[in-house]
Tab-separated table of C-alpha atoms in Angstrom:
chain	number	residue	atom	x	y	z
A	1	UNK	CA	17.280	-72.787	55.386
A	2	UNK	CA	16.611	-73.845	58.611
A	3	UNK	CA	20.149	-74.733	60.899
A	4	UNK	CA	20.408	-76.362	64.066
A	5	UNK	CA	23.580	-74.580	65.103
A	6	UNK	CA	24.781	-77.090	68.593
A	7	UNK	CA	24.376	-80.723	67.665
A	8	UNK	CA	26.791	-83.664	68.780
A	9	UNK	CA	26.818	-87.401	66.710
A	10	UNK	CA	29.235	-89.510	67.766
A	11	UNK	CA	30.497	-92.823	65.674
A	12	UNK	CA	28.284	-95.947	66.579
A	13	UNK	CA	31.143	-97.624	68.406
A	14	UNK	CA	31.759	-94.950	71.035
A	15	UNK	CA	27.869	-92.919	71.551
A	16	UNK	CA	27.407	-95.138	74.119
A	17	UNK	CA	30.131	-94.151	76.321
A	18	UNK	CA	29.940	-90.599	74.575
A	19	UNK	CA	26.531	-90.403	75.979
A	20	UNK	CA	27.096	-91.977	79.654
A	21	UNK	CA	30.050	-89.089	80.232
A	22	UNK	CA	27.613	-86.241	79.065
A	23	UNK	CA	24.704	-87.974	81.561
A	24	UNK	CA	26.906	-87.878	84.294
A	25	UNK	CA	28.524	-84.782	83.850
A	26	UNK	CA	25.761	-82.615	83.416
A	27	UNK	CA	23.332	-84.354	85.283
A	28	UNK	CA	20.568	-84.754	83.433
A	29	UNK	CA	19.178	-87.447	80.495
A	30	UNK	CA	19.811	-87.538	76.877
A	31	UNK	CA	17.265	-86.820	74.722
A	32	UNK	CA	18.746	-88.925	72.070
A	33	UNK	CA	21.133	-92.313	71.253
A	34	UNK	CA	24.138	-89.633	69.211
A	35	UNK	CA	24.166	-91.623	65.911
A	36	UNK	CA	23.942	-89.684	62.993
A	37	UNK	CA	20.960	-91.042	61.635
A	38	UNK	CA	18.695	-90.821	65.203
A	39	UNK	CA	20.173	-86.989	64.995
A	40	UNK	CA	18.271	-86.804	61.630
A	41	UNK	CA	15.162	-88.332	62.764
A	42	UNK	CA	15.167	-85.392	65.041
A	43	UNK	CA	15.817	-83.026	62.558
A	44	UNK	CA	13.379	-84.305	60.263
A	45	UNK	CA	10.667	-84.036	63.620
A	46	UNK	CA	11.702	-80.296	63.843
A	47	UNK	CA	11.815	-79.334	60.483
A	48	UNK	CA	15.442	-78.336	60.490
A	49	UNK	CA	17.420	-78.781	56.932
A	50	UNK	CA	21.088	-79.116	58.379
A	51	UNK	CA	22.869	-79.021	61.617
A	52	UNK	CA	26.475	-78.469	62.913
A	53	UNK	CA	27.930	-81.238	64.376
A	54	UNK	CA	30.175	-80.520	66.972
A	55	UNK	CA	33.055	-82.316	68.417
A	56	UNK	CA	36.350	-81.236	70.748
A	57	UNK	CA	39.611	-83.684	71.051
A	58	UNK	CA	39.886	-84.031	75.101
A	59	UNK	CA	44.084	-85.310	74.485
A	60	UNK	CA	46.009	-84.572	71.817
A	61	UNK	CA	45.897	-88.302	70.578
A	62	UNK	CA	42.196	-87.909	69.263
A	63	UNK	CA	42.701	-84.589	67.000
A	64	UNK	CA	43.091	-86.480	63.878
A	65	UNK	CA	40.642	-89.467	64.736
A	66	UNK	CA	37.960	-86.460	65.423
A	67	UNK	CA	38.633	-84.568	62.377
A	68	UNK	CA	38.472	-88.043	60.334
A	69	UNK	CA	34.948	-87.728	61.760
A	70	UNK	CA	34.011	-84.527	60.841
A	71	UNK	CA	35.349	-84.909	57.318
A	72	UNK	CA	33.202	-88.220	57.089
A	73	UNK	CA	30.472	-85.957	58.374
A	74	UNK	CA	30.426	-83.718	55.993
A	75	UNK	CA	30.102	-86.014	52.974
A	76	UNK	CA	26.288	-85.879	54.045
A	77	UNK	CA	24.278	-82.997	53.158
A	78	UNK	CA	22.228	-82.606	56.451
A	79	UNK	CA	25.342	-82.252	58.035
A	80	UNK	CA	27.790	-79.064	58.852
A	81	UNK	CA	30.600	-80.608	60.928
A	82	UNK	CA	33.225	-78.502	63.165
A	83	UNK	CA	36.778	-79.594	63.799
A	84	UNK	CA	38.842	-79.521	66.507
A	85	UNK	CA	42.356	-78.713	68.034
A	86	UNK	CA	44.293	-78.832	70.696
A	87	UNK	CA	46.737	-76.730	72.071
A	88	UNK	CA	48.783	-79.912	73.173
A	89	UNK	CA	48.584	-81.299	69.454
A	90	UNK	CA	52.136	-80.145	67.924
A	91	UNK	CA	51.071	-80.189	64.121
A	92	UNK	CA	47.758	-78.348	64.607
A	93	UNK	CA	48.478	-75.740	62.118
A	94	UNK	CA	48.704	-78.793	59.982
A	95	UNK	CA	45.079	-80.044	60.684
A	96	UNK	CA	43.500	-76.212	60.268
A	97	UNK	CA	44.880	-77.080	56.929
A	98	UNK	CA	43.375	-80.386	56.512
A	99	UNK	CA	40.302	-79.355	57.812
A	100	UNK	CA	39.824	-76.064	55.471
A	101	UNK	CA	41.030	-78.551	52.190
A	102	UNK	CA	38.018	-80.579	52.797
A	103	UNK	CA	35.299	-77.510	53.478
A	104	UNK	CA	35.632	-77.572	57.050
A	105	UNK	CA	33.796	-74.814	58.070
A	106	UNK	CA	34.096	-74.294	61.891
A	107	UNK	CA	36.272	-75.574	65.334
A	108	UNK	CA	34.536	-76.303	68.513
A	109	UNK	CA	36.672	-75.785	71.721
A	110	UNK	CA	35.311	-77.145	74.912
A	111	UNK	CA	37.876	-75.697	77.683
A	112	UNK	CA	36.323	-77.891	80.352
A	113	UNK	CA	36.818	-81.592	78.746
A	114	UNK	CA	40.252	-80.311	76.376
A	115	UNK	CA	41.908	-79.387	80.112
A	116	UNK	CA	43.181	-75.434	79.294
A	117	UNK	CA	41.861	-71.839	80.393
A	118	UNK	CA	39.836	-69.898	77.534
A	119	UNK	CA	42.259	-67.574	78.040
A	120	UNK	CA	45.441	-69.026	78.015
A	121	UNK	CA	48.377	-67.728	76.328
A	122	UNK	CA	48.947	-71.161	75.049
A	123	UNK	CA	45.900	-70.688	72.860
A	124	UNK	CA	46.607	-67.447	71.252
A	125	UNK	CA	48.389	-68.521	68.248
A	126	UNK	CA	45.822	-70.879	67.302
A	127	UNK	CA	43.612	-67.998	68.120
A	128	UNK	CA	45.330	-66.242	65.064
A	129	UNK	CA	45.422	-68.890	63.141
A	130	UNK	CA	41.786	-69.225	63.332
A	131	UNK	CA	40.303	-65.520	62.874
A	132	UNK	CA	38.976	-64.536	59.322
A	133	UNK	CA	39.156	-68.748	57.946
A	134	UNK	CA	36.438	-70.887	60.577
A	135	UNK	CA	33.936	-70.146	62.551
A	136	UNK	CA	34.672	-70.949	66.411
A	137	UNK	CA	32.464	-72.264	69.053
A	138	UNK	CA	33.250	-72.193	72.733
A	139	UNK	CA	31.428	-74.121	75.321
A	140	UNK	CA	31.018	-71.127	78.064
A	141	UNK	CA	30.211	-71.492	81.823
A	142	UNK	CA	29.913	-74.990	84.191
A	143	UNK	CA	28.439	-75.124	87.651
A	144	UNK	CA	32.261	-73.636	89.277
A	145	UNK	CA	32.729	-69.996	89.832
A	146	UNK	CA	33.957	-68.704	87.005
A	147	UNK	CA	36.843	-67.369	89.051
A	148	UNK	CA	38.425	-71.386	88.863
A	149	UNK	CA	36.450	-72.667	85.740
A	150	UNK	CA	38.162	-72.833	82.609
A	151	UNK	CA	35.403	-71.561	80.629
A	152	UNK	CA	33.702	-68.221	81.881
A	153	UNK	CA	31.832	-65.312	80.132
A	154	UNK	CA	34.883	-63.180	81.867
A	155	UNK	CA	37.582	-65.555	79.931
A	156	UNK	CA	35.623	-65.842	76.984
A	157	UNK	CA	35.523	-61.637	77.061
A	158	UNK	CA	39.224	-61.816	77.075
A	159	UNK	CA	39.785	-63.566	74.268
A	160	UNK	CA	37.638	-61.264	71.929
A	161	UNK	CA	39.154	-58.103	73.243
A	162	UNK	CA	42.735	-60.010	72.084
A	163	UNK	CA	41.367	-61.226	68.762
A	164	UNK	CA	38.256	-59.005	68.056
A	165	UNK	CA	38.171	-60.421	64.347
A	166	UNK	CA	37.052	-63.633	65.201
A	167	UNK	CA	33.979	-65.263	64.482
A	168	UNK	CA	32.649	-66.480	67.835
A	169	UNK	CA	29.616	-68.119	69.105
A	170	UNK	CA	29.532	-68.718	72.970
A	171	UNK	CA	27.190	-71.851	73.789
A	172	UNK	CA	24.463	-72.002	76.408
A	173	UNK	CA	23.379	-68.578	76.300
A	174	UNK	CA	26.781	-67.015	77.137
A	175	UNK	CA	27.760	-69.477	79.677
A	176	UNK	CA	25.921	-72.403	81.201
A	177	UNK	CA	24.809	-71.436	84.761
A	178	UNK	CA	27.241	-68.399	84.443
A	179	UNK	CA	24.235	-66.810	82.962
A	180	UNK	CA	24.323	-63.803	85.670
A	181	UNK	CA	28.268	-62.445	84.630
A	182	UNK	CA	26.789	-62.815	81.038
A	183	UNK	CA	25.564	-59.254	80.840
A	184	UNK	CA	28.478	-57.694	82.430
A	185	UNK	CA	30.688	-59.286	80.348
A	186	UNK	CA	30.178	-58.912	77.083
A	187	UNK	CA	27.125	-56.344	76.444
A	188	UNK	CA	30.319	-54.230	74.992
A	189	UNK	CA	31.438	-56.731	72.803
A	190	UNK	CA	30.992	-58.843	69.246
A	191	UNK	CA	30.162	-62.358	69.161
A	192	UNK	CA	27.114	-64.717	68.633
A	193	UNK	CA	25.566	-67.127	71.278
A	194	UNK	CA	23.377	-69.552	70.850
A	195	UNK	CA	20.284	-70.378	72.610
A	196	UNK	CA	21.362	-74.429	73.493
A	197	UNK	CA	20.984	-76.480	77.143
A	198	UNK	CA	19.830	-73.086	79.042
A	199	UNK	CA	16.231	-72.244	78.135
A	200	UNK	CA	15.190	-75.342	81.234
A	201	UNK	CA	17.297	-74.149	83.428
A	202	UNK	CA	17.958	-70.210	83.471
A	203	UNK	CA	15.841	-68.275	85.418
A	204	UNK	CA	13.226	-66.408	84.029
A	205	UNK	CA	14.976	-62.596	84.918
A	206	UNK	CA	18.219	-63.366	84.033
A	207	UNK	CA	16.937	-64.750	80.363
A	208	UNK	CA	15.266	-61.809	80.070
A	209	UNK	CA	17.769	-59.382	80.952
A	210	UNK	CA	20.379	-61.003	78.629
A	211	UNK	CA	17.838	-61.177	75.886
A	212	UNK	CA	16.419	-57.565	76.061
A	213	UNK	CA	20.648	-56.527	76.406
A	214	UNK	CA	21.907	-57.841	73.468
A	215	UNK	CA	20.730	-57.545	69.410
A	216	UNK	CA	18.704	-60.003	68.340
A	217	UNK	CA	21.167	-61.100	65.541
A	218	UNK	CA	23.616	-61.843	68.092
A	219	UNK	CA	21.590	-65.431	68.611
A	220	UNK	CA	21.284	-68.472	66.905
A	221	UNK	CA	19.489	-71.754	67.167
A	222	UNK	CA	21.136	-74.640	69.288
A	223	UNK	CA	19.596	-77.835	70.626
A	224	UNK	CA	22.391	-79.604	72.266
A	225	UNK	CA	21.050	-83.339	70.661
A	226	UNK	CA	21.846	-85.368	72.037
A	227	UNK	CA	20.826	-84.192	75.612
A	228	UNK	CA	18.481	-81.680	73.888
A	229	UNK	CA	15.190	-81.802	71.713
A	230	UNK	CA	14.974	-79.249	68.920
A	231	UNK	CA	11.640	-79.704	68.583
A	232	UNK	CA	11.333	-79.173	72.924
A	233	UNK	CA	14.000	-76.253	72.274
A	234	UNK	CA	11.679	-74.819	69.852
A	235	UNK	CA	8.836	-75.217	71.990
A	236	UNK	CA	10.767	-73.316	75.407
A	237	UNK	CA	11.493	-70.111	72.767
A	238	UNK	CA	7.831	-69.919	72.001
A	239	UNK	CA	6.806	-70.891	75.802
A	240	UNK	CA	9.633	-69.137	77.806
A	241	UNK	CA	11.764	-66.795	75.723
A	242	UNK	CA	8.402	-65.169	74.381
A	243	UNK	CA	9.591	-65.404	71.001
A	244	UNK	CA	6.943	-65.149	68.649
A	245	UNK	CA	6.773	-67.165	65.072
A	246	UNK	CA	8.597	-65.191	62.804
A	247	UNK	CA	11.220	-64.503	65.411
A	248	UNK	CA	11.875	-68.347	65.786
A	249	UNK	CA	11.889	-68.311	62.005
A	250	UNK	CA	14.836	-65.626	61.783
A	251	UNK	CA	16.911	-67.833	64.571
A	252	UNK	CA	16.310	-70.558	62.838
A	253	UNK	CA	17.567	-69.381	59.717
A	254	UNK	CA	20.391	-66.994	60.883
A	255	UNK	CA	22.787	-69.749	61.062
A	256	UNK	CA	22.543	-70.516	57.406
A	257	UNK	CA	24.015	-66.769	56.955
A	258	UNK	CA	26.948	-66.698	59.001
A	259	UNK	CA	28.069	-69.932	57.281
A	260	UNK	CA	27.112	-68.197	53.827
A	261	UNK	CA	24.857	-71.343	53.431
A	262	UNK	CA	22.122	-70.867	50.636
């Protein structure tokens, strides 16, 4: 089974403005509209069978609305949707409930756009709460120094040397333009990344370094829809990465094994 592990579909009256805030923060155009069913047309164009769908409450207020999503979501079989907290939300042990009674199989934190440090104390509980029952995803790295961003390879290190049982994937490669404290970061450590919004922008050396430092079971497939292509993503393994066939194959389908999908 083939997984697209970083996808985003937002509901039709807000992937508009959804899609406007990712343009302008991160500077470059969507591939995609970020309904559901344009996300599957680009599935179906990549030959992918399923793919997470991501979200990550920026205030407190949209924790249950976002979850409502994902549990909507979920009720169609191309889709593997991934809840969210936040630390500001008082009854989030409550909704790690919810979201585990309905086959909720992940949370997505995005440190950047929820407004808390990776590391923060304030997040260790739900930390806790989280190892051994979801999966976790962590947007890593921005265009600061990782010194004043909230996400960072460093930060994100920190948090698996508190809770080394968790299951964590760090997006973009390790951290989006923090690709060169990727290495020295977390070369010592257990996690996944996946391969999503990087492979047009990282340099050629420092993609190779992190690739030839780290097992290839430590990566999974992400396109990013909607600002990324799989089928584009696919391409830039084959074209930059160097991957050959059957090691796009095993990315592809390493996904469907961590989430014990069969």
């Amino acid at each position: 089974m083939r997984i697209d592990m970083h996808t985003h579909a937002f509901h039709d009256k807000i992937a508009e403005k959804a899609i406007k805030h990712l343009v302008n923060h991160y500077k470059h155009l969507a591939a995609g509209t970020g309904i559901k069913e344009d996300l599957i047309s680009f599935l179906d164009k990549a030959r992918i069978d399923k793919s997470v769908v991501l979200c990550a409450a920026t205030v407190p207020e949209q924790v249950v609305p976002a979850n409502d999503w994902a549990i909507a979501l979920s009720e169609n079989p191309r889709f593997i949707p991934f809840g969210t907290v936040h630390p500001n939300y008082p009854d989030w042990e409550k909704e790690l409930e919810r979201l585990k009674k309905h086959g909720i199989k992940g949370i997505k934190f995005h440190p950047d756009f929820q407004g808390f440090h990776l590391d923060s104390k304030i997040m260790f509980p739900i930390y806790e709460a989280i190892a051994g029952k979801f999966v976790v995803t962590f947007h890593i790295g921005d265009v600061h120094h990782p010194d004043i961003n909230p996400s960072s390879p460093q930060k994100f290190a920190n948090v698996l040397k508190n809770f080394p049982s968790l299951t964590a994937i760090a997006a973009h490669f390790g951290g989006y333009a923090h690709w060169q404290w990727v290495k020295e970061s977390l070369s010592k450590l257990n996690f996944y990344m996946d391969t999503s919004s990087s492979l047009k922008f990282i340099p050629d050396q420092l993609l190779k370094e992190i690739l030839n430092t780290f097992p290839e079971d430590f990566f999974l497939f992400g396109s990013d829809y909607p600002l990324g292509d799989p089928v584009t993503e696919i391409k830039l393994l084959e074209e930059k990465a160097k991957f050959s066939d059957a090691k796009i194959e095993r990315l592809l389908q390493r996904g469907a094994k961590l989430l014990e999908l069969h």
